[in-house]
Short mmCIF file of C-alpha atoms and ligand atoms in Angstrom, two decimals:
data_model
loop_
_atom_site.label_atom_id
_atom_site.label_comp_id
_atom_site.label_asym_id
_atom_site.label_seq_id
_atom_site.Cartn_x
_atom_site.Cartn_y
_atom_site.Cartn_z
CA MET A 99 104.37 141.52 106.49
CA SER A 100 101.47 139.07 106.41
CA THR A 101 101.79 135.77 108.22
CA ILE A 102 101.08 132.47 106.49
CA PHE A 103 100.55 129.35 108.58
CA ILE A 104 101.67 126.22 106.70
CA THR A 105 100.58 123.04 108.45
CA ARG A 106 103.10 120.64 106.95
CA LYS A 107 106.36 120.76 105.01
CA ILE A 108 105.41 121.06 101.34
CA PRO A 109 107.52 120.77 98.16
CA GLU A 110 110.13 123.53 98.12
CA GLU A 111 108.92 125.10 94.89
CA GLY A 112 105.75 126.17 96.68
CA LEU A 113 107.63 127.65 99.62
CA LYS A 114 110.01 129.54 97.32
CA MET A 115 107.08 131.49 95.89
CA LEU A 116 106.27 132.84 99.37
CA GLU A 117 109.67 133.20 101.04
CA GLY A 118 110.87 136.74 101.57
CA LYS A 119 107.46 138.25 100.82
CA TYR A 120 105.59 136.83 103.80
CA ARG A 121 106.31 135.63 107.30
CA LEU A 122 106.07 131.84 107.08
CA LYS A 123 105.12 129.79 110.10
CA ILE A 124 105.71 126.17 109.14
CA ASN A 125 104.98 123.09 111.23
CA PRO A 126 108.50 121.72 111.79
CA ALA A 127 107.33 118.20 112.68
CA ASP A 128 106.89 115.38 110.17
CA ARG A 129 103.26 114.81 111.19
CA PRO A 130 99.98 116.70 110.91
CA VAL A 131 99.52 119.62 113.33
CA THR A 132 97.69 118.82 116.54
CA ARG A 133 94.40 120.49 117.29
CA GLN A 134 96.18 122.84 119.68
CA GLU A 135 98.84 123.74 117.13
CA MET A 136 96.14 124.49 114.56
CA LEU A 137 94.22 126.76 116.93
CA GLU A 138 97.46 128.54 117.89
CA GLY A 139 98.74 128.70 114.34
CA VAL A 140 95.74 130.43 112.77
CA LYS A 141 95.44 133.04 115.51
CA GLU A 142 97.72 135.62 113.89
CA ALA A 143 97.69 134.30 110.34
CA GLU A 144 96.31 136.10 107.29
CA ALA A 145 96.59 132.89 105.27
CA LEU A 146 96.40 129.17 106.01
CA LEU A 147 98.02 126.62 103.71
CA CYS A 148 96.61 123.30 104.88
CA MET A 149 96.37 119.62 104.02
CA LEU A 150 93.39 117.29 103.64
CA THR A 151 94.42 115.80 106.99
CA ASP A 152 93.67 119.12 108.77
CA ARG A 153 90.19 119.74 110.11
CA VAL A 154 89.37 123.40 109.48
CA ASP A 155 86.06 123.73 111.28
CA ARG A 156 84.09 126.63 112.73
CA ASP A 157 86.19 126.73 115.92
CA VAL A 158 89.35 127.18 113.89
CA ILE A 159 87.75 129.86 111.73
CA GLU A 160 86.42 131.78 114.72
CA ARG A 161 89.87 131.74 116.29
CA ALA A 162 91.41 133.23 113.14
CA ALA A 163 90.53 136.90 113.30
CA ASN A 164 92.87 137.98 110.49
CA LEU A 165 92.39 135.05 108.14
CA LYS A 166 91.63 135.94 104.50
CA VAL A 167 92.36 132.69 102.67
CA VAL A 168 92.44 128.94 103.28
CA ALA A 169 94.40 127.18 100.53
CA ASN A 170 93.91 123.42 100.71
CA MET A 171 96.70 121.46 99.03
CA ALA A 172 94.14 118.98 97.71
CA VAL A 173 91.23 118.84 95.32
CA GLY A 174 88.82 117.54 98.00
CA VAL A 175 87.71 120.16 100.52
CA ASP A 176 85.55 118.00 102.81
CA ASN A 177 87.99 118.79 105.65
CA ILE A 178 86.95 122.46 105.59
CA ASP A 179 83.77 124.10 106.90
CA LEU A 180 83.01 126.09 103.76
CA LYS A 181 79.94 127.74 105.25
CA ALA A 182 81.90 129.10 108.21
CA CYS A 183 84.62 130.36 105.87
CA THR A 184 82.13 132.14 103.62
CA GLU A 185 80.36 133.70 106.61
CA HIS A 186 83.70 135.10 107.77
CA GLY A 187 84.62 136.37 104.31
CA ILE A 188 87.44 133.83 103.94
CA VAL A 189 88.30 132.61 100.45
CA VAL A 190 88.83 128.84 100.14
CA THR A 191 90.92 127.44 97.28
CA ASN A 192 91.85 123.92 96.15
CA THR A 193 94.05 122.26 93.51
CA PRO A 194 91.76 120.77 90.84
CA GLY A 195 92.88 119.49 87.45
CA VAL A 196 96.58 118.97 88.20
CA LEU A 197 96.12 115.69 90.06
CA THR A 198 93.58 114.21 87.65
CA GLU A 199 95.95 112.03 85.61
CA ALA A 200 98.04 110.92 88.60
CA THR A 201 94.92 109.84 90.48
CA ALA A 202 93.55 108.02 87.44
CA ASP A 203 96.90 106.21 87.12
CA LEU A 204 96.77 105.08 90.75
CA THR A 205 93.19 103.91 90.29
CA TRP A 206 94.36 101.64 87.48
CA ALA A 207 97.42 100.51 89.43
CA LEU A 208 95.08 99.36 92.22
CA LEU A 209 92.52 97.85 89.85
CA LEU A 210 95.18 95.78 88.10
CA ALA A 211 96.90 94.91 91.37
CA VAL A 212 93.77 93.49 92.96
CA THR A 213 92.43 91.58 89.97
CA ARG A 214 95.82 90.04 89.05
CA HIS A 215 96.97 89.42 92.63
CA ILE A 216 100.13 91.52 92.18
CA VAL A 217 100.77 92.12 95.88
CA ALA A 218 100.04 88.56 97.00
CA GLY A 219 102.08 87.21 94.08
CA ASP A 220 105.04 89.37 95.03
CA HIS A 221 104.93 88.12 98.62
CA PHE A 222 104.59 84.54 97.38
CA VAL A 223 107.69 84.75 95.19
CA ARG A 224 109.74 86.50 97.88
CA ALA A 225 108.72 83.85 100.40
CA GLY A 226 110.34 81.20 98.18
CA LYS A 227 106.99 79.51 97.48
CA PHE A 228 107.17 79.73 93.69
CA ASN A 229 107.84 76.22 92.44
CA GLY A 230 107.04 76.84 88.79
CA TRP A 231 104.14 77.65 86.50
CA ALA A 232 100.84 76.16 87.56
CA PRO A 233 97.47 76.17 85.83
CA LEU A 234 95.59 77.57 88.81
CA LEU A 235 98.27 79.78 90.34
CA PHE A 236 96.97 83.29 91.12
CA VAL A 237 94.31 83.31 88.42
CA GLY A 238 92.38 86.58 88.32
CA GLY A 239 89.82 88.59 86.39
CA ASP A 240 89.81 89.80 82.80
CA LEU A 241 89.57 93.40 81.69
CA PHE A 242 88.95 93.11 77.95
CA GLY A 243 85.24 93.14 77.20
CA LYS A 244 84.33 93.69 80.84
CA THR A 245 82.29 96.58 82.23
CA LEU A 246 83.92 99.45 84.07
CA GLY A 247 81.38 101.22 86.31
CA ILE A 248 82.31 104.77 87.25
CA ILE A 249 80.49 106.66 89.98
CA GLY A 250 81.29 110.35 89.63
CA MET A 251 82.30 111.29 86.10
CA GLY A 252 84.18 114.57 86.65
CA ARG A 253 87.75 115.12 85.57
CA ILE A 254 89.16 112.10 87.40
CA GLY A 255 86.29 109.78 86.43
CA GLN A 256 86.77 110.74 82.79
CA ALA A 257 90.53 110.18 82.97
CA VAL A 258 89.81 106.71 84.39
CA ALA A 259 87.30 106.08 81.58
CA ARG A 260 89.85 107.08 78.91
CA ARG A 261 92.25 104.45 80.24
CA GLY A 262 89.41 101.91 80.32
CA LEU A 263 88.89 102.33 76.58
CA GLY A 264 92.54 101.38 76.07
CA PHE A 265 91.86 98.11 77.89
CA GLY A 266 88.89 97.39 75.63
CA MET A 267 86.30 97.84 78.35
CA ARG A 268 82.69 98.93 78.18
CA ILE A 269 82.14 102.10 80.21
CA VAL A 270 79.00 102.79 82.24
CA TYR A 271 78.77 105.76 84.56
CA THR A 272 76.56 107.80 86.80
CA LYS A 273 76.87 111.45 87.72
CA ARG A 274 74.57 113.98 89.35
CA GLU A 275 74.19 115.69 86.00
CA ARG A 276 74.45 113.56 82.90
CA LEU A 277 77.36 114.46 80.60
CA PRO A 278 76.71 116.13 77.24
CA LEU A 279 76.23 113.57 74.45
CA GLU A 280 79.48 114.49 72.69
CA VAL A 281 81.44 113.81 75.89
CA GLU A 282 79.64 110.48 76.36
CA LYS A 283 80.60 109.63 72.79
CA GLU A 284 84.26 110.42 73.43
CA PHE A 285 84.35 107.76 76.16
CA LYS A 286 81.77 105.48 74.51
CA ALA A 287 80.17 105.80 77.94
CA THR A 288 76.62 104.82 78.83
CA TYR A 289 74.80 106.83 81.48
CA LEU A 290 72.84 104.74 84.00
CA PRO A 291 71.20 105.38 87.37
CA LEU A 292 73.50 104.66 90.36
CA ASP A 293 72.11 101.24 91.27
CA GLU A 294 72.27 100.07 87.65
CA VAL A 295 75.94 101.02 87.42
CA ILE A 296 76.55 99.00 90.59
CA ARG A 297 74.67 95.99 89.21
CA GLU A 298 76.39 96.01 85.82
CA ALA A 299 79.98 96.76 86.82
CA ASP A 300 82.71 94.13 86.78
CA TYR A 301 84.95 96.87 88.20
CA LEU A 302 83.27 99.61 90.19
CA THR A 303 85.29 102.73 90.90
CA LEU A 304 84.42 105.87 92.90
CA HIS A 305 85.33 109.37 91.74
CA LEU A 306 82.97 111.76 93.46
CA PRO A 307 83.72 114.31 96.17
CA TYR A 308 82.68 113.46 99.72
CA SER A 309 79.84 115.33 101.42
CA PRO A 310 77.47 114.18 104.17
CA GLU A 311 74.79 113.47 101.51
CA VAL A 312 76.96 110.70 100.06
CA HIS A 313 78.16 109.26 103.38
CA HIS A 314 78.17 105.46 103.02
CA LEU A 315 76.93 105.72 99.45
CA ILE A 316 78.25 102.17 99.08
CA ASN A 317 76.40 100.63 101.99
CA ARG A 318 75.48 97.03 102.76
CA LYS A 319 72.47 97.14 100.44
CA ARG A 320 74.51 98.39 97.50
CA LEU A 321 77.34 95.94 98.17
CA GLU A 322 74.68 93.22 97.86
CA MET A 323 73.83 94.56 94.39
CA MET A 324 77.35 93.98 93.10
CA LYS A 325 78.16 90.92 91.03
CA PRO A 326 79.93 88.23 93.10
CA THR A 327 82.77 88.44 90.56
CA ALA A 328 83.10 92.24 90.77
CA TYR A 329 85.81 94.44 92.28
CA LEU A 330 85.42 97.74 94.11
CA ILE A 331 88.09 100.46 93.87
CA ASN A 332 88.15 103.68 95.92
CA THR A 333 90.64 106.50 95.39
CA ALA A 334 88.15 109.24 96.36
CA ARG A 335 87.24 109.44 100.06
CA GLY A 336 86.92 106.62 102.56
CA ALA A 337 83.57 107.50 104.07
CA LEU A 338 81.85 106.94 100.71
CA ILE A 339 81.96 103.25 101.71
CA ASP A 340 80.58 101.59 104.83
CA GLU A 341 83.93 100.00 105.65
CA GLN A 342 82.50 97.61 108.26
CA ALA A 343 80.03 96.27 105.69
CA LEU A 344 82.84 95.96 103.13
CA VAL A 345 84.98 93.95 105.56
CA GLU A 346 82.11 91.51 106.13
CA HIS A 347 81.40 91.30 102.43
CA LEU A 348 85.00 90.56 101.50
CA LYS A 349 85.36 88.09 104.35
CA GLU A 350 82.42 86.10 103.04
CA HIS A 351 83.71 86.45 99.46
CA LYS A 352 80.47 88.05 98.32
CA ILE A 353 82.50 90.13 95.86
CA ALA A 354 85.81 89.21 94.25
CA GLY A 355 87.90 91.93 95.84
CA ALA A 356 88.54 95.55 96.60
CA ALA A 357 91.33 98.10 96.49
CA LEU A 358 91.39 101.13 98.74
CA ASP A 359 93.59 104.24 98.71
CA VAL A 360 91.40 106.02 101.26
CA PHE A 361 89.75 104.93 104.50
CA GLU A 362 86.64 105.79 106.44
CA LYS A 363 88.49 106.86 109.61
CA GLU A 364 91.82 107.60 108.01
CA PRO A 365 94.49 106.82 109.04
CA LYS A 366 92.68 104.32 111.34
CA LEU A 367 91.63 101.06 109.73
CA THR A 368 88.40 99.23 110.45
CA PRO A 369 89.19 96.01 112.38
CA GLY A 370 89.33 93.02 110.08
CA LEU A 371 90.46 95.01 107.06
CA ILE A 372 94.13 94.06 107.08
CA GLU A 373 93.40 90.36 107.56
CA LEU A 374 91.61 90.18 104.21
CA ASP A 375 93.50 88.61 101.30
CA ASN A 376 91.16 89.83 98.55
CA LEU A 377 92.03 93.45 99.24
CA VAL A 378 94.84 95.77 98.16
CA LEU A 379 95.68 98.81 100.27
CA ALA A 380 97.45 102.06 99.50
CA PRO A 381 98.25 104.94 101.90
CA HIS A 382 96.25 107.75 100.18
CA THR A 383 98.75 108.23 97.36
CA GLY A 384 96.44 109.17 94.48
CA SER A 385 98.19 112.45 93.77
CA ALA A 386 101.60 111.28 94.94
CA THR A 387 103.80 111.89 91.93
CA ILE A 388 106.75 114.26 92.18
CA SER A 389 105.49 116.73 89.59
CA THR A 390 101.87 116.62 90.77
CA ARG A 391 102.77 117.37 94.38
CA ARG A 392 105.11 120.15 93.24
CA ILE A 393 102.37 121.77 91.13
CA MET A 394 99.83 121.35 93.96
CA ALA A 395 102.17 123.22 96.32
CA GLU A 396 102.74 125.95 93.74
CA MET A 397 99.02 126.32 93.13
CA ALA A 398 98.28 126.68 96.83
CA ALA A 399 101.08 129.25 97.20
CA LYS A 400 99.86 131.16 94.15
CA SER A 401 96.31 131.26 95.51
CA ILE A 402 97.54 132.71 98.80
CA ALA A 403 99.73 135.31 97.08
CA ALA A 404 96.75 136.33 94.92
CA VAL A 405 94.35 136.84 97.83
CA LEU A 406 96.95 138.67 99.93
CA SER A 407 97.56 141.08 97.06
CA GLY A 408 93.88 141.64 96.45
CA VAL A 409 93.61 139.57 93.26
CA LYS A 410 91.04 136.84 92.59
CA PRO A 411 92.76 133.42 92.78
CA GLU A 412 92.24 130.84 90.07
CA HIS A 413 90.50 128.02 91.92
CA VAL A 414 88.01 129.39 94.41
CA VAL A 415 85.74 126.80 96.04
CA ASN A 416 83.34 129.36 97.58
CA PRO A 417 83.05 132.04 94.86
CA GLU A 418 80.04 133.60 96.63
CA VAL A 419 82.50 135.05 99.14
CA LEU A 420 83.86 137.36 96.42
CA GLU A 421 80.47 138.69 95.32
C1 GLV B 639 93.41 113.99 97.58
O1 GLV B 639 92.76 113.12 98.11
C2 GLV B 639 92.93 115.29 97.25
O2 GLV B 639 91.75 115.59 97.52
O3 GLV B 639 93.72 116.08 96.71
C1 GLV B 640 89.07 116.41 89.95
O1 GLV B 640 89.89 117.21 89.51
C2 GLV B 640 87.65 116.21 89.57
O2 GLV B 640 86.90 117.19 89.64
O3 GLV B 640 87.28 115.10 89.19
#
């Protein structure tokens, strides 16, 4: 019986697909595995079902003599050393597509929350400070007729754009490869170079995968390019933004606000961040809907079962390993 190391309790539906057929070694604690537990856990395992919070680097891979598949229960795979996996003939899979709509929804929840002061307003009312309607109470930004700037126009970026059309917004985007014209038409989206998107956006939102090439893509210089009335939203990966620069920018009110679901040194927060009042925070919950998390778990389980029975899984991140 093959052993599968599962680094965190996952939705039951995923486990059910594996129980009885494989030996499951599941982290019993309600926290990510420690480095030591990871190194121990992969030693005997033929399969690893891991989370975006697990660092699967070369050391881990070299420790895992029997490993055939790493199934990340996430769409982002920046926590995994893909090169090391490929060199060792290990298939890496992810969970694309299924979390697209949930993540787009959270992006809009954050966008609306920051521009209309939903969190601060809630605290204000609860604190008994609401003494009646006032002309200047919690006034925020408009959406209708404003420009939504999307950096990274893959599945999630497009799902965000579709919602933007419903709010009557103009859509500008940038992407490594420009979209086909018929897709641009569907979203009434205008392609622009990165810096132009940043300059034109009233709401700037990030939807690209993280890699070292895009580390601090939104740096001090690019924050300076933003309109002073603009908002920045990030539901992708924290290190796309220079968080220290963002803290200083928000502190000096050089942009209107920001909303973050992901952090540069997650789960650590850059000092100064939580003191800011023009910022809304979420604990990396982009894909956190009941059905999305269930399907993500099932997809990861299915990928593992496929590899262990010699079948090509559906969502391979390093297809060259199968050539
Ligand atoms: C979430 O951040 C994911 O990559 O699935
Ligand atoms: C996510 O599924 C993306 O590729 O945008």
